[in-house]
XYZ file of C-alpha atoms in Angstrom:
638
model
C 72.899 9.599 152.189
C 70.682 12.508 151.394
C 67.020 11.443 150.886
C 64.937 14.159 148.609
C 62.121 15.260 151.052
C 59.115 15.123 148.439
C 60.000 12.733 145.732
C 56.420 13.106 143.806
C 58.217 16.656 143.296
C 58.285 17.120 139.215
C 61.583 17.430 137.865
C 61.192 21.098 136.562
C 60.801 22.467 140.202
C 64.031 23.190 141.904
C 62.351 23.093 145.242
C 63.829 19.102 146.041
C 66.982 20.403 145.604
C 66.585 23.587 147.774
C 64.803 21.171 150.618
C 68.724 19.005 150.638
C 70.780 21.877 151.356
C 70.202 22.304 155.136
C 70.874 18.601 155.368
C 74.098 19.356 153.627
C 77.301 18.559 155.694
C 80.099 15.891 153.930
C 81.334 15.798 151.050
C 79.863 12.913 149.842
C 76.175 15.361 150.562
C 77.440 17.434 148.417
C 78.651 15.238 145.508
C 74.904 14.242 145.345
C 73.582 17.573 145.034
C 76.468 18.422 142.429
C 75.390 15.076 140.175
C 71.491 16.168 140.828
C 72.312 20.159 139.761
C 74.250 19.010 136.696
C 71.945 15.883 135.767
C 68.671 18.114 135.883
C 70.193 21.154 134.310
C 69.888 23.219 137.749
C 73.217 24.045 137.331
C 72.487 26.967 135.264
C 70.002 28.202 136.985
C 70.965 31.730 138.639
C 68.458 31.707 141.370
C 69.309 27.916 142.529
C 72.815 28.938 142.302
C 72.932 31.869 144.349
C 70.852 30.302 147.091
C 73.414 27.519 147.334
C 76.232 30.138 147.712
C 74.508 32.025 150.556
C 73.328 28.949 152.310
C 76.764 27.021 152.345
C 78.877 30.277 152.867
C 77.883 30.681 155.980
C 78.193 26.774 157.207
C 81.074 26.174 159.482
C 81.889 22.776 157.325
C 84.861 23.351 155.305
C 83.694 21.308 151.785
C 80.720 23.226 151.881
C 82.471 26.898 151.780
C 84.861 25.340 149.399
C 81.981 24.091 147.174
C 80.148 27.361 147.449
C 83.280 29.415 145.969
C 83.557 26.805 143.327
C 79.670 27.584 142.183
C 79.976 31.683 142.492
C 83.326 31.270 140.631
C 82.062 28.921 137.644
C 79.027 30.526 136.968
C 79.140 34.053 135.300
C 75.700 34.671 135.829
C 76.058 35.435 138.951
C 78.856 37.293 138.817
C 77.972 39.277 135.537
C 77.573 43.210 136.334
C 74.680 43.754 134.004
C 72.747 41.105 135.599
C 73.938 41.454 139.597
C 74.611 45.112 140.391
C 74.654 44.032 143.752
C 77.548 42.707 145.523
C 76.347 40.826 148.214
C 77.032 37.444 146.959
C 80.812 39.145 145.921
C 80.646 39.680 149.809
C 79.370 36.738 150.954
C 82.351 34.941 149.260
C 84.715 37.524 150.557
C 83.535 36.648 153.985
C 84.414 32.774 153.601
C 88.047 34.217 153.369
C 88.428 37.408 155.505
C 86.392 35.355 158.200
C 87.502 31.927 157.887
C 90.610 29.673 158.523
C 92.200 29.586 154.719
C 94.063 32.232 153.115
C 92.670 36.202 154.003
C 94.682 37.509 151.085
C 92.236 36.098 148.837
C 89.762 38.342 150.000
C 92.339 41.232 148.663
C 92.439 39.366 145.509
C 88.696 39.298 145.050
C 87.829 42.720 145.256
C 90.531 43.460 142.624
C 88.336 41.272 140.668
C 85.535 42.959 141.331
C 86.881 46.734 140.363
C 88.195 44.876 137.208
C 84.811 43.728 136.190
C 83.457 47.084 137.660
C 81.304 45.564 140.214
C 79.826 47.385 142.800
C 81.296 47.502 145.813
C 80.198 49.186 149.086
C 80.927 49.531 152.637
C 80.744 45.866 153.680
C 83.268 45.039 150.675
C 86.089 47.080 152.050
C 85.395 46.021 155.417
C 85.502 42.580 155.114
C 89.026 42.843 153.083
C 90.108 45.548 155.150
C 89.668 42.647 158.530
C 91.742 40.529 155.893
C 94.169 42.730 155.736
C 94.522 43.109 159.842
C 94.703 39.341 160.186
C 97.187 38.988 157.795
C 99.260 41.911 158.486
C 99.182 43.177 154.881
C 100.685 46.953 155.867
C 101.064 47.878 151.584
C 97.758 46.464 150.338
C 95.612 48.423 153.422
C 97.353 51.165 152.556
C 95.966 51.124 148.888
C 92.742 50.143 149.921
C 92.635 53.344 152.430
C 93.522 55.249 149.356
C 90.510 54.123 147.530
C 88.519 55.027 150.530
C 89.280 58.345 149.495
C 87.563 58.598 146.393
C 84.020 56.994 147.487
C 81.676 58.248 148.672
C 81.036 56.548 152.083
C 84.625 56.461 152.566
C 84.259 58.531 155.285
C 81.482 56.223 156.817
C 82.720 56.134 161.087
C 82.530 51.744 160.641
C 85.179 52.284 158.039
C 87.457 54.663 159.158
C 87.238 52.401 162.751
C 88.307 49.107 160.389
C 91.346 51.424 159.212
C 92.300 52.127 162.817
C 92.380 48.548 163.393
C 94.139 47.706 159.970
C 97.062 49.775 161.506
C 97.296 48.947 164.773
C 97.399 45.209 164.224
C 100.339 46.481 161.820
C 101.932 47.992 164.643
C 101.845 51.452 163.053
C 100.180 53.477 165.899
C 101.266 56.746 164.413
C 99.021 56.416 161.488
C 96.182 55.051 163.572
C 96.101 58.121 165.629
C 95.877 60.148 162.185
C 92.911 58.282 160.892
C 91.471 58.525 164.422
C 91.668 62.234 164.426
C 90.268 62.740 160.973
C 86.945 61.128 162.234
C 84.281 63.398 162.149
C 81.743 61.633 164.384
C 83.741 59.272 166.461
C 81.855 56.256 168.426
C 83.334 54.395 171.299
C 84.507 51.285 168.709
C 87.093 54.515 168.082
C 88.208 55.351 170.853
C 88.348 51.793 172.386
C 90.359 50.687 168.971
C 93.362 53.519 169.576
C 92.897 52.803 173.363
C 94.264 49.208 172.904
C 96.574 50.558 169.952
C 98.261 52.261 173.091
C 97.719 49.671 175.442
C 99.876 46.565 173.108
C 102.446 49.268 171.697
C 103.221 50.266 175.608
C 102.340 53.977 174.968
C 99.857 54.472 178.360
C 100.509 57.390 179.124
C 99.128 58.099 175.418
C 96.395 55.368 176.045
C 95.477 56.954 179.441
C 95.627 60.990 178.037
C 93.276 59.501 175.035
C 91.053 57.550 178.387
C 90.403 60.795 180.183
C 89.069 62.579 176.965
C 87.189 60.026 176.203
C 83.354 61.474 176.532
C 82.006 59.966 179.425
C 79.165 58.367 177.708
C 80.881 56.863 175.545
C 83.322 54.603 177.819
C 82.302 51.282 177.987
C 83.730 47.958 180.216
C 85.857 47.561 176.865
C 87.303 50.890 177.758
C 87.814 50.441 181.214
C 88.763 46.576 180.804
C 91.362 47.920 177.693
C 93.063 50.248 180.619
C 93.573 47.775 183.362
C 94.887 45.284 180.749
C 97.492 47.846 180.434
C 98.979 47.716 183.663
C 99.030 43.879 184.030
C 102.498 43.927 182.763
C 103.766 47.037 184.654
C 105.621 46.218 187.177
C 106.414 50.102 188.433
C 103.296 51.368 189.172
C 100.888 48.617 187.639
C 98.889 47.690 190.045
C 98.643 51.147 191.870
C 96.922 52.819 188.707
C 94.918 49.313 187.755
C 93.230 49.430 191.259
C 92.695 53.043 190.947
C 90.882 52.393 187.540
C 88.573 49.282 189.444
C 87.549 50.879 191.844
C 86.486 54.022 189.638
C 84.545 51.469 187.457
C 81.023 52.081 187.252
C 80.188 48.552 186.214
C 82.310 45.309 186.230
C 82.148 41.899 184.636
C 84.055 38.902 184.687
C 86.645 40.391 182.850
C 87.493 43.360 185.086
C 87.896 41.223 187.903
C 89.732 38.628 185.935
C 92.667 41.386 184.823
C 92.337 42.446 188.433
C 93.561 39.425 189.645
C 95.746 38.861 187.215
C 97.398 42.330 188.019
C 97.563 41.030 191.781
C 99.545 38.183 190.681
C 102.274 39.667 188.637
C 102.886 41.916 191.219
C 102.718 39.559 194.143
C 99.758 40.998 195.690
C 98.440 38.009 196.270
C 96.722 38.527 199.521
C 94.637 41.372 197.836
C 94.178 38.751 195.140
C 92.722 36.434 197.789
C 90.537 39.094 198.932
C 89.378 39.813 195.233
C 88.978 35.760 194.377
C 87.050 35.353 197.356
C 84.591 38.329 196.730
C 84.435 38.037 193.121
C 80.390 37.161 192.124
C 81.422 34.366 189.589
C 84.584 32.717 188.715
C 86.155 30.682 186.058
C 88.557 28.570 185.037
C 90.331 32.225 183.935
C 90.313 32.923 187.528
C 91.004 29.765 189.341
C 94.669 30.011 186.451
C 95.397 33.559 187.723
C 95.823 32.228 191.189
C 97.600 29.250 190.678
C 100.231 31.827 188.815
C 100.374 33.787 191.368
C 101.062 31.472 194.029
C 103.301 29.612 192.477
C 105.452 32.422 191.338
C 105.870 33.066 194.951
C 107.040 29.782 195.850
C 104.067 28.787 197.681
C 103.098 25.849 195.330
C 101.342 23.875 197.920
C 98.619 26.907 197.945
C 98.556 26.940 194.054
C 97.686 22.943 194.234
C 94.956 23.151 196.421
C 93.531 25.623 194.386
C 93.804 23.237 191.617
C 92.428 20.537 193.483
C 89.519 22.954 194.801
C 88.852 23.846 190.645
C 84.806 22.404 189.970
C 86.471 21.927 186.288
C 89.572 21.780 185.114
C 91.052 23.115 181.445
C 94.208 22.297 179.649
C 95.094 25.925 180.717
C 94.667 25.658 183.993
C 96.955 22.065 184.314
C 99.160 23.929 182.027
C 99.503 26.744 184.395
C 99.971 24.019 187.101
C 102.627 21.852 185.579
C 104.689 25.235 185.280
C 104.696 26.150 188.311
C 105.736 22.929 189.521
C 108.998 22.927 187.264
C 109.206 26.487 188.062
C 110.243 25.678 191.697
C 112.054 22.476 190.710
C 109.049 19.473 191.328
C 109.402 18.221 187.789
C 108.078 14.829 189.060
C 104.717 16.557 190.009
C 104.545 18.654 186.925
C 104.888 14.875 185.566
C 102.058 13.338 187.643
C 99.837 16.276 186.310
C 100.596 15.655 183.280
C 99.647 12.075 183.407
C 96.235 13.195 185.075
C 95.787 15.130 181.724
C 96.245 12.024 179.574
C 93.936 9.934 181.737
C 91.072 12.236 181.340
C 88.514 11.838 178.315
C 87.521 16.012 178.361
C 91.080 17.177 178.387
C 93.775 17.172 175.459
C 97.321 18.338 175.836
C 97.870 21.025 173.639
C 101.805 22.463 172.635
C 102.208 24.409 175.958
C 101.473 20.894 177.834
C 104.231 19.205 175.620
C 106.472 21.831 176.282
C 106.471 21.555 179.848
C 106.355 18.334 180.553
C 109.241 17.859 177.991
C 111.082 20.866 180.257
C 110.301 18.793 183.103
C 111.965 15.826 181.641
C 114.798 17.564 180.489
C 115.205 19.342 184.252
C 115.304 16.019 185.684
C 117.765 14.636 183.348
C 117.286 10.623 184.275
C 114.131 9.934 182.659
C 114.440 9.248 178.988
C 111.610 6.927 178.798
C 109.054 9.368 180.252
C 110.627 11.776 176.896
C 110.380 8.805 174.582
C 106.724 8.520 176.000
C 105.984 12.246 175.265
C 108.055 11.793 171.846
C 105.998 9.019 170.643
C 102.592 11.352 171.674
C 104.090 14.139 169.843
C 104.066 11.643 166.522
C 100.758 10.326 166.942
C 98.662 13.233 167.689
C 100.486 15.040 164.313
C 102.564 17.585 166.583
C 104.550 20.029 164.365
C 108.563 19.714 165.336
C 108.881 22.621 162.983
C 108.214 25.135 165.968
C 109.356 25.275 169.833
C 108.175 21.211 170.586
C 111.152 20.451 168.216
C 113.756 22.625 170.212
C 112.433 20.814 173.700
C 112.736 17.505 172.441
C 116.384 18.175 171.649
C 117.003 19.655 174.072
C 115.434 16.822 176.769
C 117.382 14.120 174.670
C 120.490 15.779 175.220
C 120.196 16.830 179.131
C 118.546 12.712 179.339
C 121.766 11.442 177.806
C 120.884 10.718 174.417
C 123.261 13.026 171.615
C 122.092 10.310 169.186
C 118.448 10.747 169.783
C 118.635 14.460 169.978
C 120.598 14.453 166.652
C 117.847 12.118 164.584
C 114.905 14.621 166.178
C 116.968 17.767 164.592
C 117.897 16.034 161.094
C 114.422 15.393 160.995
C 112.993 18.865 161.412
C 112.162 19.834 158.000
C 112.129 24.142 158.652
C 114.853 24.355 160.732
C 115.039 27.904 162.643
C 118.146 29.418 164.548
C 116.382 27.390 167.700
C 116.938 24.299 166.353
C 120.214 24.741 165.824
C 121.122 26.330 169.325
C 119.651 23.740 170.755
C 121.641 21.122 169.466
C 124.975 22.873 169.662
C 124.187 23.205 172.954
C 123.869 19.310 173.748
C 126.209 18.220 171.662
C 128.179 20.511 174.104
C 126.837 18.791 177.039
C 128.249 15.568 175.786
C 131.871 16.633 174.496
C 130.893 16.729 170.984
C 132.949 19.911 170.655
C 134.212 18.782 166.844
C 130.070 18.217 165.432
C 129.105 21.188 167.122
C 131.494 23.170 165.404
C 130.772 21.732 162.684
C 127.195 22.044 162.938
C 128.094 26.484 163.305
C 130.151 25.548 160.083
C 127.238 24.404 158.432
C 124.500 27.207 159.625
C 127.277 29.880 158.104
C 127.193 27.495 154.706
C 123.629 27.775 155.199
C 123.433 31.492 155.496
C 121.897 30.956 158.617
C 121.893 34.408 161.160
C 123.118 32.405 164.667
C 122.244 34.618 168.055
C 123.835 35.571 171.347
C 122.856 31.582 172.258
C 124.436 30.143 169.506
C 127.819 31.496 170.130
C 127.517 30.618 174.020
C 126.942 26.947 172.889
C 129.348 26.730 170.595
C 131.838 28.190 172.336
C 131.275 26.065 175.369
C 131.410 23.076 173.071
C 134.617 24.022 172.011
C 135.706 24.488 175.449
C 134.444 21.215 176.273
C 136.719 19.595 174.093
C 139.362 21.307 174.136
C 139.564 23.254 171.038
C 141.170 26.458 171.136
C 141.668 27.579 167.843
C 138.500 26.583 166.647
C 137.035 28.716 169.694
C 139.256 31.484 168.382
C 137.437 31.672 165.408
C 134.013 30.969 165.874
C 134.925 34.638 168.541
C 136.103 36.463 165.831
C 133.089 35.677 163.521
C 130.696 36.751 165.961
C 132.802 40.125 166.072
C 133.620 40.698 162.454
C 131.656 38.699 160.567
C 128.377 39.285 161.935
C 128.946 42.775 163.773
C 127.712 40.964 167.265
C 128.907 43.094 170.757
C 130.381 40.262 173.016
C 128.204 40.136 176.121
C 129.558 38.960 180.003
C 128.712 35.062 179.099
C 130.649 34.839 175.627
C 134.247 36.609 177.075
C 133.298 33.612 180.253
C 133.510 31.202 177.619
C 137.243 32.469 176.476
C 138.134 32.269 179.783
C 137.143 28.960 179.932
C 138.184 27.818 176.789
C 141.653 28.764 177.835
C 141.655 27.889 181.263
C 140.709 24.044 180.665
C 143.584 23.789 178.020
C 145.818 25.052 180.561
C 146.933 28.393 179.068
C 146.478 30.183 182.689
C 148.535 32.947 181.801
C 147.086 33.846 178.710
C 143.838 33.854 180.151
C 144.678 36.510 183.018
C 145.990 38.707 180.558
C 142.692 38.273 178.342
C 140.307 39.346 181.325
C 142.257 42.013 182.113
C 142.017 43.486 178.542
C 137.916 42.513 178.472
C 136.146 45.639 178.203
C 133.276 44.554 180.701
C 134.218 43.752 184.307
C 134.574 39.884 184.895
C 132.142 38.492 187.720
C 132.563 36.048 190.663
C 131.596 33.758 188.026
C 134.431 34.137 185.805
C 137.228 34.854 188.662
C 135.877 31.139 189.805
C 136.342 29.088 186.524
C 140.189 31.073 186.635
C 140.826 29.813 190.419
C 139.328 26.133 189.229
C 141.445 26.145 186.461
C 144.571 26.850 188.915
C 143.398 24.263 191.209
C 143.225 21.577 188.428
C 146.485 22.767 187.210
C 148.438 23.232 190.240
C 149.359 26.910 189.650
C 149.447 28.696 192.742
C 151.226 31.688 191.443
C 147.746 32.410 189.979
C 145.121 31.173 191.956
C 146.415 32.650 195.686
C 145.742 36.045 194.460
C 142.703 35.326 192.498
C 141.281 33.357 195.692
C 141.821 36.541 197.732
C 140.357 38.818 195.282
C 137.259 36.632 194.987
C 137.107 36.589 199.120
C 137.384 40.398 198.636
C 134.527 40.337 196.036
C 131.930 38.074 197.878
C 133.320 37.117 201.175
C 129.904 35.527 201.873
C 130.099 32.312 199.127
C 131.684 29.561 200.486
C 133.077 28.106 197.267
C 135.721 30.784 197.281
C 137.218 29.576 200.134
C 136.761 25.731 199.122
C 138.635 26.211 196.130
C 141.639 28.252 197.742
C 141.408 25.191 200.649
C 141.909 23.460 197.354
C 144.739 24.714 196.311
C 146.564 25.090 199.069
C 146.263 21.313 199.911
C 147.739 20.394 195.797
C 150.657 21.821 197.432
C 150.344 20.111 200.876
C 150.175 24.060 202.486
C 148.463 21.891 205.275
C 148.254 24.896 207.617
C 146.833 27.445 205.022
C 144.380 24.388 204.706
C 142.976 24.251 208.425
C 143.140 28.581 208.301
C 140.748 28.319 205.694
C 139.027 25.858 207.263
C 138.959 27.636 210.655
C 137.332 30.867 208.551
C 135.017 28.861 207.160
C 133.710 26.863 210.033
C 133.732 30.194 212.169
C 131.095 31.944 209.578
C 128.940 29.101 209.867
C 129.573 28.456 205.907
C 127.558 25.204 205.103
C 129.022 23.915 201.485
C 125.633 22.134 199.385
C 126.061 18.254 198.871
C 126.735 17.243 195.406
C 124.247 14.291 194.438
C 124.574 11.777 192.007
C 122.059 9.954 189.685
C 121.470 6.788 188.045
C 118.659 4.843 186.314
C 118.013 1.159 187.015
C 114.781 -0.303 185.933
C 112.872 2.656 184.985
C 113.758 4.454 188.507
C 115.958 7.397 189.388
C 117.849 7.088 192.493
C 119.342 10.359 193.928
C 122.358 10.159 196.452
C 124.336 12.556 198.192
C 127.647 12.426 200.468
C 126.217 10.289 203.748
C 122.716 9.858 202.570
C 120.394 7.922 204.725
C 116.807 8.957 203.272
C 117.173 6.595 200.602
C 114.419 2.919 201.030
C 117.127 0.875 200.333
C 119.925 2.272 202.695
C 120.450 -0.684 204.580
C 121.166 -2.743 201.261
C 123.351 -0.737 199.726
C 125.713 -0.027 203.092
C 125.808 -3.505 203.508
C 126.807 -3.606 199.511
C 129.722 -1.067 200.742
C 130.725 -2.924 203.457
C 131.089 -6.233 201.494
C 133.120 -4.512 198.784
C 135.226 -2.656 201.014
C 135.864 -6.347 203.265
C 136.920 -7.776 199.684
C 139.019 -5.128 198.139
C 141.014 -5.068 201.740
C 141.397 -9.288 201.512
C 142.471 -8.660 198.334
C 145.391 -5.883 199.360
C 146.190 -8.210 202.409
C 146.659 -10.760 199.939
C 149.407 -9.113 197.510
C 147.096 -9.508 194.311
């Protein structure tokens, strides 16, 4: 409760009243000084008024901006020309909008308002919508405010023509950027650092760096030279070459430069000159210690990335994000877990969506551990998680690769803005599952729903209807992609024809369709043909294809397994051991196929022979028992 500081204060003085506001902070503050303003008559009171507007505009608190707008807006004194030629409380509310976190357009609508009323507006108006305008995007109304540049004035004040640089750069509209740019008279570095990045995000450096060079010397800044190395981070041709080039030409560094630096080093691999840079650096962090991790773990050397992370003096969510990714990048999803758990069971650290979306990736990857999604599910819930966005593609997604069509298909009936995403995704698992029939049914509904599907949709439905079976209804869903919505068949979608018809037995009919498909068919696709002949028993087919896939990659030894294959349908026992022979003589080693299964809350892995597992012993002796009773049981007649 708000206490007034001098309560001998007489009633006619509005001083009380000021002495509250910098205790101001809930709402509940504020009701009190609303019923004290309206009780005592303050309300009306101009100068009262406008001090509460430019004291609570500029509190971080929410209610009080909110409040403040409601005061400028309901009392016309203060926004009455003949009384308030000046517009700096029109600014100040402008601010709250162009500044803060509710709607910038509202900024746009104000200063309508203002030339309406013919208020006066100057430089700090248009500036303040014009950063509106850039957060927002709004390409048609900056345009119309740069037109009524024209006709002040100051319009051709260097701060403004810099805001309109940025206006159209964060538009993506570089083009008219550079003609602002060069219609500066007295350009500042803010200029030349504003087109400079322009360049830099569209992917125009050679622009960017041409601009860089005529920059006056004077005028370049560590924004300038930290704008140019940002530049090369992401290119991969001759990145790191010209970034290095540009560091070591720097006359002054910060953290910055050498965090890009690093970062450079990573995406190229140079992670030894990283090293050299980390090491050296005069201050690090937590930007730095994230930029290594990366660029370890890209490499495959994960056990360096984690004893960076171990060697971090404090940890952020980015960094354990960066972490758990590499992990499931090189396929230890249980550690990604066990970071993730680390997150939860410290007080300073929160996982944000990235976090979710890992660890859900990692569950999903793993494909046995539906109560560790559940887990992450009912986290998702609690903490108010939007399943609007990419979290409610990955929880689909993990439901379906963890078994579960029925909870992946209550997560996507719940998603209330359902993009293209959400639908591939669960197409996709019910194609995991053999739900060929929904998922068609599902692409059925998205072309009900007007819904534009991608490249990915038509993969998974088309493997869905492969799946189960369903040729016809594969047919079509092909010929919408080609005529309905105008979509170039890539390598994976004439695969999926293949498919379709080899696992409904029409071998013949799929020959003659990949040798009419306009691309060239892969090892990929020559494969699921010679499978098909295998399964089929259709060694017409599959001799020749076996031989041309030899011919193609004679170093993959599944080639040769599946001719063995084939041969031995057939009982061709001496083509058999020739294969055999070939294969054993190249030293061919064929990878173990492993099973899962969940008992208890654990995953246990096995593979052909496997003797690594704790409980070998038990489960031989299991074996043996079995095998001692089923032969009783043969011996017996039953």
């Amino acid at each position: 409760m708000l206490a007034c500081a001098n309560p001998n204060q007489p009633w006619s003085s509005i001083l009380p009243t000021l002495l509250l506001f910098p205790n101001c902070k809930t709402q509940l503050d504020i009701n009190q000084i609303h019923a004290r303003m309206l009780t005592t008559g303050f309300i009306k009171n101009p100068s009262l008024s406008t001090k509460l507007v430019l004291t609570f505009c500029s509190s971080p608190n929410t209610p009080l901006i909110q409040f403040a707008r409601y005061i400028f807006f309901c009392q016309p004194a203060l926004q009455n020309p003949s009384n308030q030629r000046d517009p700096f409380l029109w600014n100040a509310t402008i601010k709250t909008f162009s500044h803060g976190e509710d709607d910038p357009t509202q900024a746009v609508a104000i200063l309508s308002l203002m030339l309406e009323n013919g208020v006066c507006v100057d430089k700090f108006t248009f500036s303040l919508v014009l950063k509106a305008c850039s957060r927002m995007g709004l390409l048609k109304e900056g345009m119309q405010i740069h037109g009524l540049l024209r006709k002040f004035e100051f319009g051709s004040n260097v701060f403004l023509q810099n805001c309109l640089v940025c206006l159209y750069v964060k538009c993506g509209c570089v083009e008219y950027a550079r003609q602002v740019f060069d219609r500066i008279l007295e350009r500042d570095s803010v200029s030349f650092n504003l087109m400079i990045n322009g360049y830099v995000k569209s992917g125009m450096m050679d622009s960017a760096s041409d601009l860089f060079d005529s920059m006056p010397l004077g005028m370049k800044n560590l924004i300038s030279w930290n704008t140019m190395i940002s530049g090369c981070v992401d290119r991969s041709d001759y990145g790191f070459k010209v970034a290095w080039e540009l560091f070591e030409k720097m006359p002054k560094r910060d953290l910055v430069s050498w965090n890009l630096m690093i970062e450079c080093c990573a995406k190229c691999g140079e992670m030894e000159t990283a090293r050299v840079l980390f090491d050296t650096m005069p201050e690090r962090d937590v930007v730095s210690w994230a930029n290594m991790i990366d660029g370890y773990a890209k490499l495959g050397s994960v056990d360096i990335a984690r004893a960076l992370f171990d060697d971090m003096p404090e940890r952020d969510v980015i960094s354990c994000n960066v972490m758990m990714a590499g992990y499931v990048q090189n396929g230890h999803c249980m550690e990604a877990l066990k970071v993730f758990h680390g997150i939860l069971k410290e007080r300073a650290l929160a996982p944000d969506n990235t976090t979710l979306l890992i660890a859900l990736s990692a569950i999903a990857q793993l494909g046995g551990y539906i109560d560790e999604g559940i887990a992450v599910h009912s986290y998702i819930e609690e903490h108010g998680f939007s399943v609007d966005g990419k979290l409610g593609v990955a929880l689909i997604d993990m439901y379906a690769k963890s078994g579960s069509a029925e909870n992946a298909m209550w997560v996507f009936e719940r998603v209330e803005e359902k993009m293209v995403d959400h639908w591939n995704a669960i197409i996709g698992g019910l194609a995991i599952h053999g739900l060929g029939v929904l998922a068609f049914d599902l692409f059925m509904e998205m072309e009900r729903h007007s819904i534009k599907p991608d490249d990915i949709t038509f993969i998974g439905v088309l493997n869905a209807c492969g799946h189960a079976g369903l040729v016809k209804e594969g047919m079509i869903c092909f010929e919408i992609m080609r005529r309905i919505h105008k979509m170039e068949p890539k390598l994976q979608h004439y695969g999926c024809m293949v498919d379709i018809r080899c696992k409904a037995g029409h071998l013949e009919e799929a020959t003659r369709f990949m040798e009419k498909m306009p691309i060239e068919p892969t090892d990929v696709v020559w494969r699921i043909l010679l499978s098909a002949c295998k399964n089929y028993e259709n060694i017409n087919i599959g001799e020749p294809v076996a031989k041309h896939l030899i011919a193609l990659n004679s170093y993959d030894s599944s080639s040769y397994v599946l001719l063995s294959n084939v041969y031995a349908c057939f009982g061709m026992w001496d083509y058999v051991r020739r294969v055999r022979r070939i294969l054993k003589k190249r030293h061919f080693k064929k990878i173990p196929g492993c099973s899962r299964i969940e008992l208890e809350g654990t995953v246990h892995e096995f593979v052909v022979g496997d003797r690594f597992h704790p409980q070998v012993e038990e489960i031989y002796a299991t074996l043996n028992i079995t095998s001692t009773l089923n032969s009783e049981v043969t011996c017996s007649g039953l």
